[in-house]
Short mmCIF file of C-alpha atoms and ligand atoms in Angstrom, two decimals:
data_model
loop_
_atom_site.label_atom_id
_atom_site.label_comp_id
_atom_site.label_asym_id
_atom_site.label_seq_id
_atom_site.Cartn_x
_atom_site.Cartn_y
_atom_site.Cartn_z
CA UNK A 8 23.29 -61.63 27.69
CA UNK A 9 22.76 -64.66 29.43
CA UNK A 10 25.05 -65.84 32.44
CA UNK A 11 26.55 -69.31 31.83
CA UNK A 12 25.47 -71.47 34.86
CA UNK A 13 27.58 -74.56 35.57
CA UNK A 14 25.97 -77.17 38.00
CA UNK A 15 27.81 -79.82 39.94
CA UNK A 16 25.30 -82.77 40.01
CA UNK A 17 27.01 -84.92 43.08
CA UNK A 18 24.19 -87.57 42.74
CA UNK A 19 24.41 -90.23 45.48
CA UNK A 20 27.87 -89.28 46.27
CA UNK A 21 29.67 -87.89 49.22
CA UNK A 22 29.15 -88.27 52.87
CA UNK A 23 29.01 -84.98 55.00
CA UNK A 24 33.05 -85.01 55.60
CA UNK A 25 33.58 -85.40 51.73
CA UNK A 26 31.30 -82.82 50.95
CA UNK A 27 33.03 -80.35 53.26
CA UNK A 28 36.40 -81.51 52.22
CA UNK A 29 35.53 -80.32 48.57
CA UNK A 30 34.17 -77.05 49.82
CA UNK A 31 37.44 -76.48 51.84
CA UNK A 32 39.39 -77.24 48.58
CA UNK A 33 37.49 -75.29 46.38
CA UNK A 34 37.07 -72.03 48.65
CA UNK A 35 40.54 -70.27 48.24
CA UNK A 36 40.59 -70.93 44.55
CA UNK A 37 37.26 -69.27 43.83
CA UNK A 38 37.51 -65.32 42.26
CA UNK A 39 35.10 -62.74 42.98
CA UNK A 40 34.20 -62.51 39.55
CA UNK A 41 33.40 -65.99 38.29
CA UNK A 42 31.90 -65.56 34.72
CA UNK A 43 29.53 -68.37 35.26
CA UNK A 44 27.29 -69.05 38.21
CA UNK A 45 28.20 -71.86 40.09
CA UNK A 46 25.75 -74.24 41.84
CA UNK A 47 26.51 -77.31 44.08
CA UNK A 48 23.91 -80.06 44.01
CA UNK A 49 24.76 -82.48 47.17
CA UNK A 50 22.57 -85.13 48.19
CA UNK A 51 20.02 -84.35 50.67
CA UNK A 52 21.84 -85.31 53.75
CA UNK A 53 24.99 -83.13 53.03
CA UNK A 54 22.67 -79.99 51.96
CA UNK A 55 22.63 -78.20 55.17
CA UNK A 56 26.47 -78.75 56.25
CA UNK A 57 27.25 -77.54 52.51
CA UNK A 58 24.96 -75.00 52.68
CA UNK A 59 26.61 -73.56 55.74
CA UNK A 60 29.99 -73.91 54.36
CA UNK A 61 29.41 -71.89 51.38
CA UNK A 62 27.52 -68.98 52.95
CA UNK A 63 30.53 -66.51 52.32
CA UNK A 64 31.42 -67.78 48.77
CA UNK A 65 29.75 -67.40 45.16
CA UNK A 66 28.59 -70.93 45.27
CA UNK A 67 24.98 -71.51 45.11
CA UNK A 68 23.11 -74.50 46.66
CA UNK A 69 20.52 -76.79 44.98
CA UNK A 70 19.01 -80.11 45.92
CA UNK A 71 18.79 -82.94 43.40
CA UNK A 72 15.00 -83.34 43.63
CA UNK A 73 11.90 -82.13 45.47
CA UNK A 74 8.24 -83.53 46.11
CA UNK A 75 5.44 -81.13 45.29
CA UNK A 76 3.39 -81.05 48.27
CA UNK A 77 4.28 -78.72 51.24
CA UNK A 78 3.93 -81.33 54.06
CA UNK A 79 2.24 -84.12 55.09
CA UNK A 80 2.15 -88.16 55.06
CA UNK A 81 4.81 -88.63 52.13
CA UNK A 82 7.35 -91.03 53.97
CA UNK A 83 10.71 -90.53 52.48
CA UNK A 84 10.02 -87.25 50.49
CA UNK A 85 11.25 -83.53 50.83
CA UNK A 86 9.17 -80.68 50.33
CA UNK A 87 10.09 -77.29 48.68
CA UNK A 88 9.23 -75.57 52.03
CA UNK A 89 12.14 -77.77 53.54
CA UNK A 90 14.70 -76.90 50.66
CA UNK A 91 13.87 -73.14 50.95
CA UNK A 92 14.70 -73.65 54.67
CA UNK A 93 18.29 -75.06 53.93
CA UNK A 94 18.92 -72.14 51.52
CA UNK A 95 18.73 -73.85 48.36
CA UNK A 96 18.14 -71.38 45.37
CA UNK A 97 17.95 -74.16 42.68
CA UNK A 98 16.91 -77.46 42.64
CA UNK A 99 17.13 -80.40 39.69
CA UNK A 100 13.70 -81.69 38.27
CA UNK A 101 13.08 -84.73 36.12
CA UNK A 102 16.92 -85.92 35.98
CA UNK A 103 16.86 -88.84 33.41
CA UNK A 104 17.66 -91.31 36.37
CA UNK A 105 14.57 -90.16 38.34
CA UNK A 106 12.48 -90.65 35.28
CA UNK A 107 14.03 -94.00 34.81
CA UNK A 108 14.58 -95.60 37.97
CA UNK A 109 11.71 -94.04 39.69
CA UNK A 110 9.32 -93.75 36.94
CA UNK A 111 8.74 -89.96 37.07
CA UNK A 112 6.41 -88.94 34.51
CA UNK A 113 6.32 -85.47 32.54
CA UNK A 114 3.36 -84.69 34.99
CA UNK A 115 5.28 -85.29 38.04
CA UNK A 116 7.98 -83.13 36.75
CA UNK A 117 5.57 -80.31 35.98
CA UNK A 118 4.05 -80.65 39.51
CA UNK A 119 7.78 -80.40 40.90
CA UNK A 120 8.71 -77.36 38.67
CA UNK A 121 5.36 -75.40 39.70
CA UNK A 122 5.83 -76.18 43.22
CA UNK A 123 9.44 -74.86 43.31
CA UNK A 124 8.29 -71.88 41.39
CA UNK A 125 5.74 -71.21 43.92
CA UNK A 126 8.23 -71.36 46.62
CA UNK A 127 10.51 -68.88 44.89
CA UNK A 128 13.09 -71.97 43.99
CA UNK A 129 14.78 -72.11 40.53
CA UNK A 130 14.23 -75.44 38.86
CA UNK A 131 16.88 -77.04 36.57
CA UNK A 132 14.62 -79.14 34.27
CA UNK A 133 16.34 -82.11 32.56
CA UNK A 134 15.17 -83.29 29.54
CA UNK A 135 16.69 -85.62 26.65
CA UNK A 136 16.18 -88.76 24.64
CA UNK A 137 17.46 -92.40 25.03
CA UNK A 138 19.64 -93.77 22.23
CA UNK A 139 17.07 -96.00 20.51
CA UNK A 140 14.65 -92.60 20.68
CA UNK A 141 17.75 -90.80 18.89
CA UNK A 142 18.07 -93.70 16.38
CA UNK A 143 14.45 -93.73 15.85
CA UNK A 144 14.48 -90.12 14.74
CA UNK A 145 12.28 -89.14 17.67
CA UNK A 146 14.58 -86.82 19.53
CA UNK A 147 13.26 -83.32 18.30
CA UNK A 148 9.55 -84.44 18.84
CA UNK A 149 10.27 -85.95 22.49
CA UNK A 150 12.43 -83.13 23.89
CA UNK A 151 9.66 -80.58 22.55
CA UNK A 152 7.25 -82.64 24.37
CA UNK A 153 9.09 -82.77 27.56
CA UNK A 154 9.79 -79.09 27.32
CA UNK A 155 6.14 -77.96 26.83
CA UNK A 156 4.60 -80.56 29.36
CA UNK A 157 7.37 -79.64 32.30
CA UNK A 158 6.37 -75.79 31.55
CA UNK A 159 2.70 -76.65 31.37
CA UNK A 160 0.74 -73.61 33.34
CA UNK A 161 4.08 -72.15 34.11
CA UNK A 162 3.29 -68.31 33.55
CA UNK A 163 5.50 -65.38 31.84
CA UNK A 164 6.79 -64.07 35.42
CA UNK A 165 8.12 -67.39 36.73
CA UNK A 166 9.68 -68.88 33.39
CA UNK A 167 12.67 -66.66 33.39
CA UNK A 168 13.91 -68.39 36.70
CA UNK A 169 13.60 -71.94 34.97
CA UNK A 170 17.19 -73.56 33.75
CA UNK A 171 16.71 -76.18 31.21
CA UNK A 172 19.34 -79.09 30.89
CA UNK A 173 19.67 -80.79 27.80
CA UNK A 174 20.93 -84.08 28.60
CA UNK A 175 20.92 -86.76 25.76
CA UNK A 176 20.50 -89.91 28.09
CA UNK A 177 23.09 -92.19 25.95
CA UNK A 178 25.69 -89.25 27.14
CA UNK A 179 24.99 -89.62 30.77
CA UNK A 180 27.87 -91.28 32.68
CA UNK A 181 28.97 -93.16 29.53
CA UNK A 182 32.09 -91.11 28.46
CA UNK A 183 30.44 -90.55 25.28
CA UNK A 184 29.26 -86.97 24.80
CA UNK A 185 26.83 -85.27 22.05
CA UNK A 186 28.89 -83.15 19.61
CA UNK A 187 29.08 -79.68 20.26
CA UNK A 188 27.10 -78.81 17.21
CA UNK A 189 24.48 -81.59 17.82
CA UNK A 190 23.90 -80.31 21.17
CA UNK A 191 23.45 -76.73 19.93
CA UNK A 192 21.11 -77.92 17.43
CA UNK A 193 18.68 -79.57 20.09
CA UNK A 194 19.04 -76.59 22.45
CA UNK A 195 18.33 -74.13 19.56
CA UNK A 196 15.19 -76.08 19.16
CA UNK A 197 14.25 -75.82 23.00
CA UNK A 198 14.66 -72.29 22.41
CA UNK A 199 12.32 -72.34 19.60
CA UNK A 200 9.75 -74.26 21.63
CA UNK A 201 9.89 -71.46 24.30
CA UNK A 202 9.79 -68.95 21.74
CA UNK A 203 6.45 -70.53 20.71
CA UNK A 204 5.06 -70.47 24.27
CA UNK A 205 6.25 -67.31 25.72
CA UNK A 206 7.83 -65.17 23.13
CA UNK A 207 11.36 -63.93 21.80
CA UNK A 208 12.22 -62.13 24.90
CA UNK A 209 11.83 -64.78 27.23
CA UNK A 210 12.97 -67.45 24.92
CA UNK A 211 16.33 -65.35 24.58
CA UNK A 212 16.63 -64.94 28.44
CA UNK A 213 15.99 -68.26 29.41
CA UNK A 214 19.27 -70.35 30.06
CA UNK A 215 19.61 -73.76 28.52
CA UNK A 216 22.66 -75.90 29.58
CA UNK A 217 24.24 -79.00 28.07
CA UNK A 218 24.91 -82.15 30.17
CA UNK A 219 26.18 -85.51 29.73
CA UNK A 220 30.02 -86.69 29.91
CA UNK A 221 31.16 -83.28 30.08
CA UNK A 222 34.74 -82.69 31.28
CA UNK A 223 37.69 -80.37 31.56
CA UNK A 224 39.04 -81.61 28.04
CA UNK A 225 35.87 -81.32 26.20
CA UNK A 226 34.10 -78.37 27.83
CA UNK A 227 35.42 -75.77 25.23
CA UNK A 228 33.52 -77.62 22.41
CA UNK A 229 30.00 -76.87 24.23
CA UNK A 230 30.87 -73.42 25.52
CA UNK A 231 31.94 -72.14 22.08
CA UNK A 232 28.25 -72.78 20.93
CA UNK A 233 25.99 -69.78 21.00
CA UNK A 234 22.78 -71.47 22.18
CA UNK A 235 24.60 -73.43 24.97
CA UNK A 236 24.38 -71.58 28.39
CA UNK A 237 26.96 -73.87 30.64
CA UNK A 238 26.72 -77.26 31.74
CA UNK A 239 25.17 -79.81 34.22
CA UNK A 240 28.17 -82.15 35.32
CA UNK A 241 27.88 -85.36 37.17
CA UNK A 242 31.22 -87.43 37.53
CA UNK A 243 33.78 -84.75 36.58
CA UNK A 244 31.99 -82.24 39.19
CA UNK A 245 33.06 -84.50 42.31
CA UNK A 246 36.54 -83.29 42.27
CA UNK A 247 36.99 -79.35 42.94
CA UNK A 248 39.38 -78.87 40.30
CA UNK A 249 37.97 -80.57 37.57
CA UNK A 250 34.76 -78.66 38.43
CA UNK A 251 36.26 -75.51 38.21
CA UNK A 252 38.13 -76.24 35.13
CA UNK A 253 34.93 -76.84 33.55
CA UNK A 254 33.11 -74.11 35.13
CA UNK A 255 35.96 -71.85 33.70
CA UNK A 256 36.45 -73.61 30.29
P1 PGA B 314 27.76 -87.16 33.79
O1 PGA B 314 26.23 -86.78 34.28
O2 PGA B 314 28.43 -85.69 33.83
O3 PGA B 314 28.51 -87.98 34.75
O4 PGA B 314 27.42 -88.00 32.50
C1 PGA B 314 25.81 -85.64 34.05
C2 PGA B 314 24.14 -85.71 34.62
O5 PGA B 314 23.49 -86.68 34.77
O6 PGA B 314 23.60 -84.60 35.10
#
């Protein structure tokens, strides 16, 4: 049985006091036995404070990006060693906003994935097509290639720590989510890709989330799909109640 994983991708939102206010609000509402694994991805600037504040809770800490080198002359970058230092258990890699605005390639994503795994951090690897690619019928080919390239050189032992997030770009922040059936179909295809590389056992154990305009009132559509193992949530994760409703939905 795969445990659901629901992650709050705060993107470039929340100052330290705002981030801590979220933790204060959610803490008393958390149950010992949350069905889903709950992950908070604050901006780099709030990682330390949030990490300290959630220490005694079931919430896990994640960064939104990483650079693949351990240290050196890379102004502005943050290394996997530094994220380990902060207590990050997960890190998002290859979000479409990074691929789009910051021109991250599949090769960059692969380097980041491998660097994280080398340091014991679990990558949440984002893949997904644009509206034009979808309309041109390129979704399956593109998503398969993104998955294969992200995992290039990742061995059997490491791949079970990887989480994949299928996020159709046209659904991110637009209020226009994919249908549950459609997301389930593409996620099934991702699982097939994993099967071809790693075999049945691993393909059935890797968790694959859906992301893109997930909200409390549409989460049920995704959680009832057999292939979907939780959600990567942007806008609707900024409020504690809405994040919790999604996590439990
Ligand atoms: P959204 O973002 O929930 O605001 O659509 C999801 C994401 O980009 O991870």
